[in-house]
């Protein structure tokens, strides 16, 4: 049987859509939405009907009937912390997303849209490896200050997808391998994957690890605390500075590494200093996460948009290839990863998980 799967991946001002069949993408399209239209909606869930019309129009334009689909998968949004896997969308999940119980983000619409279209056509609907995947043990959560815990937040969907891809090509399953995955984009996240679980994450969204094109990474705490007090910053302003106004944006007023590299080639030593600084900090963070796997590392995997840069990849290799062999999977595989998560369920290689009151993995510290 040829299974067609609709993939829905909402962004802040776009909706990425794709139809997959027999491990191949039949059609893929990114539909851009004007900001003035999106801004008319008070909340993200209010956008549901507008985005749904976009999806139905896409299907009609491609002459695809909804009842010809086998399943629908949406990008997972901000939910309670859960272990990785493919989740069947249920009422509890939709309730949390519609109420924005764990935060507001466009990705929350992924499950909401997939669920509504699926229910109208008696189809199963899923999400796969959302950003809130949490497979930490107790030691990984300790921050150094009572009352504050480290969070597992990063590019989980793409990290797990490229880890599976590389390991399978090398003759190992994801549940057998030990890899460090470095997602290099506007934000940078670095995960330690240990036999099917992402047991550690350098979380740039919360101000950990290296600086990136848009994020500060780790900062000298006393100096930053003084800046917050001196500038009378609100918590929202702090969050925007850490994840949005930091890193290369702060130093060079530029986030596009391709442009920065052209400036370096033209003799801009200032640009070279701060790009090399980012590479240095990325490499240092890779080294800092290696002990979590006790040095038993099959591969270091570089992925994300910036990993297209030969300059950056070559420099990271110089710093870190003594730790483990380095594999590069440029770009991101979110759409394919969403499909593959559903395909594993269809092929009965994986059982779908249920989103219930407590999906956080049992603590593993003894």
Short mmCIF file of C-alpha atoms in Angstrom, two decimals:
data_model
loop_
_atom_site.label_atom_id
_atom_site.label_comp_id
_atom_site.label_asym_id
_atom_site.label_seq_id
_atom_site.Cartn_x
_atom_site.Cartn_y
_atom_site.Cartn_z
CA UNK A 1 0.00 0.00 0.00
CA UNK A 2 1.25 3.49 -0.87
CA UNK A 3 0.86 5.71 2.18
CA UNK A 4 0.53 9.46 1.63
CA UNK A 5 1.36 11.56 4.68
CA UNK A 6 0.65 15.29 4.99
CA UNK A 7 3.33 17.20 6.93
CA UNK A 8 2.44 20.57 8.52
CA UNK A 9 5.14 22.83 9.97
CA UNK A 10 3.91 26.31 10.95
CA UNK A 11 6.34 29.17 11.45
CA UNK A 12 5.72 32.70 12.69
CA UNK A 13 4.98 34.08 9.21
CA UNK A 14 4.97 30.93 7.08
CA UNK A 15 3.48 27.46 6.82
CA UNK A 16 5.66 24.69 5.42
CA UNK A 17 3.67 21.85 3.84
CA UNK A 18 4.67 18.59 2.20
CA UNK A 19 3.24 15.30 0.98
CA UNK A 20 5.42 12.22 1.40
CA UNK A 21 4.87 8.78 -0.11
CA UNK A 22 7.14 5.72 -0.08
CA UNK A 23 9.98 7.68 1.57
CA UNK A 24 9.90 10.32 -1.16
CA UNK A 25 8.57 13.87 -1.04
CA UNK A 26 5.91 14.29 -3.74
CA UNK A 27 5.50 18.00 -3.24
CA UNK A 28 6.82 20.54 -0.74
CA UNK A 29 5.89 24.19 -0.45
CA UNK A 30 6.51 27.08 1.91
CA UNK A 31 3.59 29.50 2.02
CA UNK A 32 4.53 32.96 3.26
CA UNK A 33 1.98 35.00 5.23
CA UNK A 34 1.99 38.78 5.34
CA UNK A 35 2.83 40.12 8.79
CA UNK A 36 -0.10 42.54 8.66
CA UNK A 37 -2.48 39.58 8.34
CA UNK A 38 -0.85 37.54 11.10
CA UNK A 39 -0.80 40.59 13.38
CA UNK A 40 -4.61 40.82 13.19
CA UNK A 41 -4.94 37.71 15.37
CA UNK A 42 -4.78 38.23 19.13
CA UNK A 43 -3.37 34.78 19.86
CA UNK A 44 -1.64 32.06 17.88
CA UNK A 45 -4.55 29.59 18.26
CA UNK A 46 -6.78 32.28 16.70
CA UNK A 47 -4.87 31.73 13.44
CA UNK A 48 -6.21 28.19 13.06
CA UNK A 49 -8.98 28.83 10.52
CA UNK A 50 -6.78 31.13 8.42
CA UNK A 51 -3.95 28.58 8.29
CA UNK A 52 -6.39 25.71 7.67
CA UNK A 53 -7.73 27.42 4.54
CA UNK A 54 -4.13 27.71 3.33
CA UNK A 55 -3.59 23.97 3.80
CA UNK A 56 -6.84 23.00 2.04
CA UNK A 57 -5.96 25.30 -0.87
CA UNK A 58 -2.53 23.65 -1.09
CA UNK A 59 -4.13 20.19 -1.28
CA UNK A 60 -6.63 21.33 -3.90
CA UNK A 61 -3.90 22.92 -6.00
CA UNK A 62 -1.96 19.65 -5.92
CA UNK A 63 -5.10 17.57 -6.70
CA UNK A 64 -4.73 15.63 -3.46
CA UNK A 65 -7.87 14.48 -1.66
CA UNK A 66 -7.70 14.44 2.13
CA UNK A 67 -9.34 11.02 2.22
CA UNK A 68 -6.43 9.71 0.11
CA UNK A 69 -4.08 10.42 3.01
CA UNK A 70 -2.95 7.75 5.45
CA UNK A 71 -2.02 10.13 8.26
CA UNK A 72 -1.25 13.76 9.10
CA UNK A 73 1.70 14.96 11.18
CA UNK A 74 2.20 18.42 12.66
CA UNK A 75 5.24 20.09 14.17
CA UNK A 76 5.14 19.62 17.93
CA UNK A 77 4.70 22.77 19.98
CA UNK A 78 5.26 23.93 23.55
CA UNK A 79 3.93 21.16 25.77
CA UNK A 80 4.98 19.76 29.14
CA UNK A 81 8.39 18.06 29.04
CA UNK A 82 8.08 14.64 27.38
CA UNK A 83 10.43 11.90 26.21
CA UNK A 84 11.21 11.68 22.52
CA UNK A 85 9.15 9.77 20.00
CA UNK A 86 6.03 9.93 17.86
CA UNK A 87 2.92 10.98 19.77
CA UNK A 88 -0.69 10.44 18.81
CA UNK A 89 -2.46 13.79 19.10
CA UNK A 90 -5.16 13.64 21.78
CA UNK A 91 -7.58 15.92 23.57
CA UNK A 92 -5.19 16.65 26.45
CA UNK A 93 -2.47 17.79 24.02
CA UNK A 94 -4.86 20.03 22.09
CA UNK A 95 -6.20 21.53 25.30
CA UNK A 96 -2.68 22.46 26.49
CA UNK A 97 -1.80 23.99 23.11
CA UNK A 98 -5.02 25.96 22.72
CA UNK A 99 -4.68 27.36 26.24
CA UNK A 100 -0.96 28.01 25.60
CA UNK A 101 -0.37 26.38 28.98
CA UNK A 102 3.39 26.05 28.41
CA UNK A 103 4.03 29.04 26.18
CA UNK A 104 3.06 30.73 22.95
CA UNK A 105 4.75 29.74 19.67
CA UNK A 106 3.64 29.25 16.07
CA UNK A 107 4.64 25.58 16.26
CA UNK A 108 1.69 25.07 18.65
CA UNK A 109 -0.53 25.24 15.55
CA UNK A 110 1.07 22.10 14.08
CA UNK A 111 -0.86 19.66 16.24
CA UNK A 112 -3.99 21.83 16.31
CA UNK A 113 -4.23 21.94 12.50
CA UNK A 114 -3.25 18.30 11.98
CA UNK A 115 -5.84 17.20 14.54
CA UNK A 116 -8.74 19.20 13.09
CA UNK A 117 -8.18 18.12 9.48
CA UNK A 118 -7.59 14.52 10.58
CA UNK A 119 -10.71 14.35 12.74
CA UNK A 120 -12.90 15.66 9.91
CA UNK A 121 -11.64 12.82 7.74
CA UNK A 122 -11.25 10.00 10.31
CA UNK A 123 -7.46 9.95 9.98
CA UNK A 124 -4.77 9.48 12.64
CA UNK A 125 -2.73 12.57 13.54
CA UNK A 126 0.69 12.79 15.21
CA UNK A 127 3.55 15.01 16.35
CA UNK A 128 7.22 13.94 16.47
CA UNK A 129 10.08 14.93 18.82
CA UNK A 130 8.89 18.41 19.82
CA UNK A 131 11.23 21.07 21.19
CA UNK A 132 10.25 20.11 24.78
CA UNK A 133 11.73 16.60 24.63
CA UNK A 134 13.35 15.93 28.01
CA UNK A 135 15.49 12.82 28.53
CA UNK A 136 17.79 14.28 31.19
CA UNK A 137 18.69 12.47 34.37
CA UNK A 138 18.89 14.23 37.74
CA UNK A 139 22.55 15.21 37.36
CA UNK A 140 21.91 16.98 34.04
CA UNK A 141 19.22 19.17 35.63
CA UNK A 142 21.44 20.63 38.38
CA UNK A 143 22.23 24.28 37.65
CA UNK A 144 24.39 25.27 40.59
CA UNK A 145 21.71 27.32 42.38
CA UNK A 146 18.88 25.81 44.41
CA UNK A 147 15.49 26.62 42.92
CA UNK A 148 16.75 26.85 39.34
CA UNK A 149 17.02 23.80 37.10
CA UNK A 150 18.57 23.39 33.67
CA UNK A 151 16.03 22.79 30.89
CA UNK A 152 16.24 20.49 27.90
CA UNK A 153 15.45 22.84 25.01
CA UNK A 154 17.01 22.64 21.58
CA UNK A 155 16.64 21.55 17.97
CA UNK A 156 15.49 18.09 19.04
CA UNK A 157 13.64 17.09 15.87
CA UNK A 158 16.59 17.74 13.57
CA UNK A 159 19.17 16.48 16.07
CA UNK A 160 17.52 13.09 16.43
CA UNK A 161 16.85 12.84 12.68
CA UNK A 162 20.48 13.40 11.65
CA UNK A 163 21.73 11.12 14.44
CA UNK A 164 19.53 8.32 13.07
CA UNK A 165 20.64 9.02 9.50
CA UNK A 166 24.38 9.00 10.21
CA UNK A 167 24.29 5.97 12.48
CA UNK A 168 22.16 3.93 10.08
CA UNK A 169 24.56 4.71 7.23
CA UNK A 170 27.38 3.47 9.46
CA UNK A 171 25.56 0.25 10.31
CA UNK A 172 24.26 1.18 13.76
CA UNK A 173 20.80 1.98 15.04
CA UNK A 174 20.05 5.17 16.98
CA UNK A 175 19.47 3.01 20.05
CA UNK A 176 23.00 1.59 19.76
CA UNK A 177 24.95 4.76 19.04
CA UNK A 178 26.63 7.47 21.09
CA UNK A 179 26.92 10.79 19.25
CA UNK A 180 27.29 14.52 19.83
CA UNK A 181 25.03 16.53 17.52
CA UNK A 182 25.75 20.21 16.90
CA UNK A 183 22.89 22.18 15.31
CA UNK A 184 24.33 25.34 13.81
CA UNK A 185 21.72 27.95 12.91
CA UNK A 186 20.58 31.35 14.12
CA UNK A 187 20.61 29.57 17.46
CA UNK A 188 23.03 26.79 18.36
CA UNK A 189 22.20 23.69 20.39
CA UNK A 190 24.55 20.80 21.20
CA UNK A 191 23.16 17.46 22.32
CA UNK A 192 24.70 14.28 23.73
CA UNK A 193 22.75 11.27 22.42
CA UNK A 194 23.31 8.05 24.32
CA UNK A 195 21.72 4.89 22.88
CA UNK A 196 18.43 6.46 21.84
CA UNK A 197 18.18 9.20 24.46
CA UNK A 198 19.26 12.85 24.32
CA UNK A 199 20.79 12.89 27.79
CA UNK A 200 22.39 16.35 27.73
CA UNK A 201 21.75 19.60 25.87
CA UNK A 202 23.70 22.83 25.66
CA UNK A 203 20.66 25.12 25.57
CA UNK A 204 21.39 28.43 23.86
CA UNK A 205 17.83 29.67 24.31
CA UNK A 206 18.46 29.93 28.06
CA UNK A 207 21.90 31.47 27.64
CA UNK A 208 24.10 28.37 27.71
CA UNK A 209 27.06 27.42 25.54
CA UNK A 210 28.60 29.30 22.61
CA UNK A 211 27.35 32.54 21.17
CA UNK A 212 25.58 32.17 17.83
CA UNK A 213 24.46 34.55 15.07
CA UNK A 214 21.58 35.73 17.29
CA UNK A 215 22.22 34.45 20.84
CA UNK A 216 24.65 35.44 23.56
CA UNK A 217 25.48 32.00 24.90
CA UNK A 218 27.08 31.95 28.36
CA UNK A 219 27.90 35.37 29.81
CA UNK A 220 29.96 36.59 32.81
CA UNK A 221 27.12 36.55 35.35
CA UNK A 222 28.18 39.47 37.54
CA UNK A 223 28.70 41.81 34.59
CA UNK A 224 25.41 40.79 33.02
CA UNK A 225 23.55 41.19 36.32
CA UNK A 226 24.97 44.72 36.64
CA UNK A 227 23.80 45.53 33.11
CA UNK A 228 20.29 44.30 33.89
CA UNK A 229 20.15 46.50 36.99
CA UNK A 230 21.79 49.56 35.38
CA UNK A 231 19.51 49.41 32.33
CA UNK A 232 16.38 48.56 34.40
CA UNK A 233 15.68 45.67 32.03
CA UNK A 234 12.44 43.66 32.20
CA UNK A 235 12.51 39.87 31.96
CA UNK A 236 11.17 40.10 28.38
CA UNK A 237 14.02 42.45 27.47
CA UNK A 238 16.52 40.04 29.02
CA UNK A 239 15.09 37.12 27.02
CA UNK A 240 15.23 39.11 23.77
CA UNK A 241 18.82 40.11 24.43
CA UNK A 242 19.92 36.54 25.20
CA UNK A 243 18.05 35.03 22.24
CA UNK A 244 17.73 37.58 19.47
CA UNK A 245 20.12 40.47 20.02
CA UNK A 246 23.30 38.68 21.09
CA UNK A 247 26.19 36.96 19.38
CA UNK A 248 27.24 38.07 15.89
CA UNK A 249 24.24 40.40 15.79
CA UNK A 250 25.66 42.26 18.79
CA UNK A 251 29.25 42.40 17.53
CA UNK A 252 28.76 42.87 13.79
CA UNK A 253 25.10 43.85 13.35
CA UNK A 254 24.86 40.89 10.96
CA UNK A 255 23.56 37.33 11.37
CA UNK A 256 24.17 35.89 7.90
CA UNK A 257 27.43 33.94 8.06
CA UNK A 258 27.71 34.01 4.26
CA UNK A 259 27.85 37.81 4.29
CA UNK A 260 30.30 37.80 7.19
CA UNK A 261 32.60 35.43 5.28
CA UNK A 262 32.52 37.70 2.22
CA UNK A 263 33.49 40.61 4.45
CA UNK A 264 36.37 38.54 5.84
CA UNK A 265 37.53 37.71 2.30
CA UNK A 266 37.48 41.45 1.59
CA UNK A 267 39.87 41.99 4.50
CA UNK A 268 37.52 42.71 7.43
CA UNK A 269 39.65 41.61 10.42
CA UNK A 270 36.92 42.68 12.87
CA UNK A 271 34.46 40.22 11.26
CA UNK A 272 37.10 37.47 11.30
CA UNK A 273 37.76 37.95 15.01
CA UNK A 274 34.14 37.43 16.02
CA UNK A 275 33.39 34.60 13.59
CA UNK A 276 36.52 32.83 14.81
CA UNK A 277 35.38 33.54 18.37
CA UNK A 278 32.09 31.79 17.71
CA UNK A 279 33.91 28.79 16.21
CA UNK A 280 36.20 28.69 19.26
CA UNK A 281 33.25 28.67 21.65
CA UNK A 282 31.37 26.01 19.64
CA UNK A 283 34.44 23.78 19.76
CA UNK A 284 34.93 24.39 23.48
CA UNK A 285 31.29 23.40 24.11
CA UNK A 286 31.69 20.19 22.10
CA UNK A 287 34.64 19.32 24.31
CA UNK A 288 32.69 20.14 27.46
CA UNK A 289 29.88 17.75 26.57
CA UNK A 290 32.14 14.83 25.62
CA UNK A 291 32.61 13.62 29.24
CA UNK A 292 28.83 13.01 29.48
CA UNK A 293 29.38 10.08 27.10
CA UNK A 294 32.59 9.16 28.97
CA UNK A 295 34.60 9.56 25.78
CA UNK A 296 32.75 6.71 24.03
CA UNK A 297 31.66 8.78 21.05
CA UNK A 298 30.92 7.26 17.65
CA UNK A 299 30.64 10.56 15.78
CA UNK A 300 30.37 14.30 16.17
CA UNK A 301 27.63 15.42 13.75
CA UNK A 302 27.47 19.00 12.45
CA UNK A 303 24.11 20.07 11.02
CA UNK A 304 21.98 23.18 10.48
CA UNK A 305 22.27 25.96 7.91
CA UNK A 306 25.68 27.23 8.99
CA UNK A 307 27.24 23.79 8.47
CA UNK A 308 27.21 24.57 4.73
CA UNK A 309 30.20 26.83 5.52
CA UNK A 310 33.46 25.05 4.66
CA UNK A 311 35.35 27.70 6.63
CA UNK A 312 33.41 27.00 9.81
CA UNK A 313 33.36 23.21 9.43
CA UNK A 314 37.10 23.02 8.72
CA UNK A 315 37.91 25.15 11.76
CA UNK A 316 35.70 23.07 14.09
CA UNK A 317 37.37 19.92 12.80
CA UNK A 318 40.79 21.33 13.63
CA UNK A 319 39.67 21.86 17.21
CA UNK A 320 37.67 18.68 17.80
CA UNK A 321 38.39 15.80 15.39
CA UNK A 322 40.69 14.25 18.02
CA UNK A 323 37.54 13.57 20.08
CA UNK A 324 35.69 11.58 17.40
CA UNK A 325 35.19 11.33 13.65
CA UNK A 326 33.14 14.25 12.34
CA UNK A 327 30.18 13.86 9.98
CA UNK A 328 28.43 16.81 8.34
CA UNK A 329 24.73 16.86 7.44
CA UNK A 330 24.11 20.42 6.22
CA UNK A 331 20.74 22.15 6.54
CA UNK A 332 17.78 20.85 8.48
CA UNK A 333 15.55 17.81 7.97
CA UNK A 334 12.47 18.84 9.94
CA UNK A 335 9.90 17.96 7.26
CA UNK A 336 11.50 14.61 6.49
CA UNK A 337 11.96 13.91 10.22
CA UNK A 338 8.25 14.49 10.87
CA UNK A 339 7.37 12.08 8.06
CA UNK A 340 9.88 9.46 9.19
CA UNK A 341 8.45 9.54 12.72
CA UNK A 342 5.01 8.66 11.35
CA UNK A 343 6.48 6.12 8.91
CA UNK A 344 8.07 4.24 11.80
CA UNK A 345 4.60 3.95 13.36
CA UNK A 346 2.95 2.92 10.07
CA UNK A 347 5.64 0.27 9.54
CA UNK A 348 5.16 -0.91 13.15
CA UNK A 349 8.81 -0.25 13.97
CA UNK A 350 7.73 2.06 16.78
CA UNK A 351 4.63 2.31 18.92
CA UNK A 352 3.00 5.75 19.13
CA UNK A 353 3.20 7.36 22.55
CA UNK A 354 0.32 8.98 24.43
CA UNK A 355 0.48 12.50 25.85
CA UNK A 356 -0.77 12.11 29.43
CA UNK A 357 -0.33 13.86 32.77
CA UNK A 358 3.32 12.91 33.21
CA UNK A 359 5.47 11.77 30.29
CA UNK A 360 8.83 12.82 31.74
CA UNK A 361 11.18 9.86 31.86
CA UNK A 362 11.84 8.29 35.25
CA UNK A 363 14.98 9.60 36.88
CA UNK A 364 18.05 7.50 36.09
CA UNK A 365 20.46 8.56 38.80
CA UNK A 366 21.48 5.92 41.30
#
